[in-house]
């Protein structure tokens, strides 16, 4: 586990509602995840499930002191990632965007290349990065996403 220095930044007060807490044992959540995944015909049940179990998304983050998860945050009027995740450590806040696609569609072609849905998800993330480059001050100050950059992994 990474050592966290005492000088990790303090999160804004408005982030409290997005703080991710573990609800104890992870195995029940993983079993529910499997069931939801097997029954899902598109991404909507997965979105709903993960919004209710955001601790399952924290594995996408770098090690840090705390984790926050925003369900479908708005970047302007049209840019809406499925999830925006954040952690904090001694280097500051680290962010990850998540775009879900249907679990019934393979992300890769038979040749092992990115499939249509994976390319669409990658294009959406690229569009969000472009929006962030053009609107980073707004995202950080008005939307409250302190430390967010356009080079956010996704």
Short mmCIF file of C-alpha atoms in Angstrom, two decimals:
data_model
loop_
_atom_site.label_atom_id
_atom_site.label_comp_id
_atom_site.label_asym_id
_atom_site.label_seq_id
_atom_site.Cartn_x
_atom_site.Cartn_y
_atom_site.Cartn_z
CA UNK A 1 0.00 0.00 0.00
CA UNK A 2 1.28 3.45 -0.91
CA UNK A 3 2.34 5.74 1.90
CA UNK A 4 0.19 8.87 2.00
CA UNK A 5 1.85 12.01 3.27
CA UNK A 6 0.04 14.36 5.61
CA UNK A 7 0.06 17.12 3.00
CA UNK A 8 -2.55 15.53 0.73
CA UNK A 9 -4.97 18.26 -0.37
CA UNK A 10 -8.22 18.82 1.47
CA UNK A 11 -11.26 18.03 -0.67
CA UNK A 12 -13.91 20.69 -1.20
CA UNK A 13 -16.84 20.50 1.24
CA UNK A 14 -19.28 19.82 -1.62
CA UNK A 15 -17.67 16.44 -2.27
CA UNK A 16 -19.04 14.78 0.87
CA UNK A 17 -22.06 13.26 -0.91
CA UNK A 18 -19.77 11.56 -3.44
CA UNK A 19 -17.41 10.02 -0.87
CA UNK A 20 -17.15 6.28 -1.47
CA UNK A 21 -17.36 4.07 1.57
CA UNK A 22 -17.08 0.31 1.62
CA UNK A 23 -20.10 -1.48 2.96
CA UNK A 24 -18.04 -4.28 4.45
CA UNK A 25 -17.38 -7.57 2.67
CA UNK A 26 -16.91 -7.18 -1.07
CA UNK A 27 -18.01 -10.71 -2.05
CA UNK A 28 -21.77 -9.98 -1.83
CA UNK A 29 -21.28 -6.99 -4.15
CA UNK A 30 -19.25 -9.08 -6.60
CA UNK A 31 -21.95 -11.76 -6.67
CA UNK A 32 -24.62 -9.13 -7.30
CA UNK A 33 -22.40 -7.61 -9.99
CA UNK A 34 -22.13 -10.98 -11.77
CA UNK A 35 -25.89 -11.45 -11.66
CA UNK A 36 -26.52 -7.93 -12.97
CA UNK A 37 -23.94 -8.38 -15.71
CA UNK A 38 -25.43 -11.71 -16.80
CA UNK A 39 -28.97 -10.29 -16.89
CA UNK A 40 -28.15 -6.92 -18.50
CA UNK A 41 -29.27 -6.35 -22.08
CA UNK A 42 -27.54 -2.97 -22.28
CA UNK A 43 -25.48 -0.60 -20.14
CA UNK A 44 -28.38 0.85 -18.09
CA UNK A 45 -28.58 -1.92 -15.47
CA UNK A 46 -24.80 -1.75 -15.06
CA UNK A 47 -24.95 2.03 -14.60
CA UNK A 48 -27.63 1.68 -11.95
CA UNK A 49 -25.81 -1.13 -10.18
CA UNK A 50 -22.42 0.61 -10.13
CA UNK A 51 -24.01 3.87 -8.97
CA UNK A 52 -25.32 1.91 -5.98
CA UNK A 53 -22.00 0.09 -5.45
CA UNK A 54 -19.33 2.68 -6.32
CA UNK A 55 -16.74 0.93 -4.15
CA UNK A 56 -16.42 -1.60 -7.00
CA UNK A 57 -15.07 1.19 -9.24
CA UNK A 58 -12.31 2.31 -6.88
CA UNK A 59 -9.96 -0.36 -8.27
CA UNK A 60 -9.65 1.93 -11.33
CA UNK A 61 -8.00 4.61 -9.18
CA UNK A 62 -4.40 5.03 -8.09
CA UNK A 63 -3.81 4.36 -4.38
CA UNK A 64 -4.95 7.26 -2.27
CA UNK A 65 -6.44 8.43 0.97
CA UNK A 66 -10.12 8.66 -0.04
CA UNK A 67 -12.24 8.04 -3.13
CA UNK A 68 -15.14 9.94 -4.63
CA UNK A 69 -17.55 8.91 -7.36
CA UNK A 70 -19.87 11.12 -9.40
CA UNK A 71 -22.67 9.32 -11.23
CA UNK A 72 -23.23 10.92 -14.67
CA UNK A 73 -21.68 14.31 -13.92
CA UNK A 74 -22.37 17.00 -16.47
CA UNK A 75 -19.54 18.65 -18.37
CA UNK A 76 -21.63 21.35 -19.99
CA UNK A 77 -24.94 20.50 -21.62
CA UNK A 78 -23.93 17.50 -23.73
CA UNK A 79 -20.83 15.88 -22.23
CA UNK A 80 -21.86 13.38 -19.57
CA UNK A 81 -19.46 10.58 -18.62
CA UNK A 82 -21.02 7.57 -16.92
CA UNK A 83 -18.78 8.04 -13.88
CA UNK A 84 -16.11 10.44 -12.74
CA UNK A 85 -13.80 9.04 -10.07
CA UNK A 86 -11.27 10.83 -7.90
CA UNK A 87 -8.75 9.97 -5.21
CA UNK A 88 -6.25 12.13 -3.36
CA UNK A 89 -2.70 11.50 -2.37
CA UNK A 90 0.41 13.55 -1.65
CA UNK A 91 0.61 14.63 -5.32
CA UNK A 92 -2.93 16.02 -5.32
CA UNK A 93 -6.19 14.78 -6.76
CA UNK A 94 -6.13 12.05 -9.40
CA UNK A 95 -9.10 11.53 -11.69
CA UNK A 96 -10.51 8.79 -13.94
CA UNK A 97 -13.48 8.97 -16.35
CA UNK A 98 -15.57 5.86 -16.98
CA UNK A 99 -17.71 5.21 -20.03
CA UNK A 100 -19.83 2.06 -19.97
CA UNK A 101 -21.07 0.17 -23.01
CA UNK A 102 -23.40 -2.77 -23.38
CA UNK A 103 -22.05 -5.95 -21.78
CA UNK A 104 -23.66 -7.94 -24.60
CA UNK A 105 -21.29 -6.52 -27.23
CA UNK A 106 -17.69 -7.69 -27.41
CA UNK A 107 -15.21 -4.84 -27.05
CA UNK A 108 -12.92 -6.52 -29.60
CA UNK A 109 -13.40 -7.89 -33.09
CA UNK A 110 -12.52 -11.49 -33.92
CA UNK A 111 -9.18 -10.17 -35.14
CA UNK A 112 -8.53 -8.67 -31.68
CA UNK A 113 -8.98 -5.06 -32.79
CA UNK A 114 -11.19 -2.52 -31.01
CA UNK A 115 -14.82 -3.12 -31.93
CA UNK A 116 -17.40 -0.49 -32.80
CA UNK A 117 -18.66 0.09 -29.24
CA UNK A 118 -15.14 0.31 -27.82
CA UNK A 119 -14.18 2.85 -30.49
CA UNK A 120 -17.35 4.84 -29.70
CA UNK A 121 -16.46 4.87 -25.99
CA UNK A 122 -12.89 5.96 -26.78
CA UNK A 123 -14.25 8.75 -29.00
CA UNK A 124 -16.56 9.93 -26.21
CA UNK A 125 -13.67 10.10 -23.77
CA UNK A 126 -11.64 12.03 -26.34
CA UNK A 127 -14.57 14.46 -26.77
CA UNK A 128 -14.69 15.00 -23.00
CA UNK A 129 -10.96 15.71 -22.98
CA UNK A 130 -11.43 18.30 -25.74
CA UNK A 131 -14.27 19.89 -23.77
CA UNK A 132 -12.06 19.96 -20.67
CA UNK A 133 -9.18 21.61 -22.57
CA UNK A 134 -11.55 24.36 -23.65
CA UNK A 135 -13.35 24.67 -20.31
CA UNK A 136 -10.91 23.58 -17.60
CA UNK A 137 -11.34 26.67 -15.43
CA UNK A 138 -15.12 26.22 -15.52
CA UNK A 139 -14.83 22.51 -14.65
CA UNK A 140 -12.51 23.19 -11.74
CA UNK A 141 -14.10 26.32 -10.28
CA UNK A 142 -17.77 26.27 -11.25
CA UNK A 143 -18.37 22.51 -11.30
CA UNK A 144 -16.04 21.97 -8.33
CA UNK A 145 -13.78 19.32 -9.87
CA UNK A 146 -10.60 20.58 -8.22
CA UNK A 147 -7.40 19.27 -9.80
CA UNK A 148 -9.18 17.82 -12.83
CA UNK A 149 -7.17 18.09 -16.06
CA UNK A 150 -7.85 17.37 -19.71
CA UNK A 151 -5.32 14.54 -19.61
CA UNK A 152 -7.56 12.50 -17.33
CA UNK A 153 -7.32 8.74 -17.91
CA UNK A 154 -10.43 7.07 -19.21
#
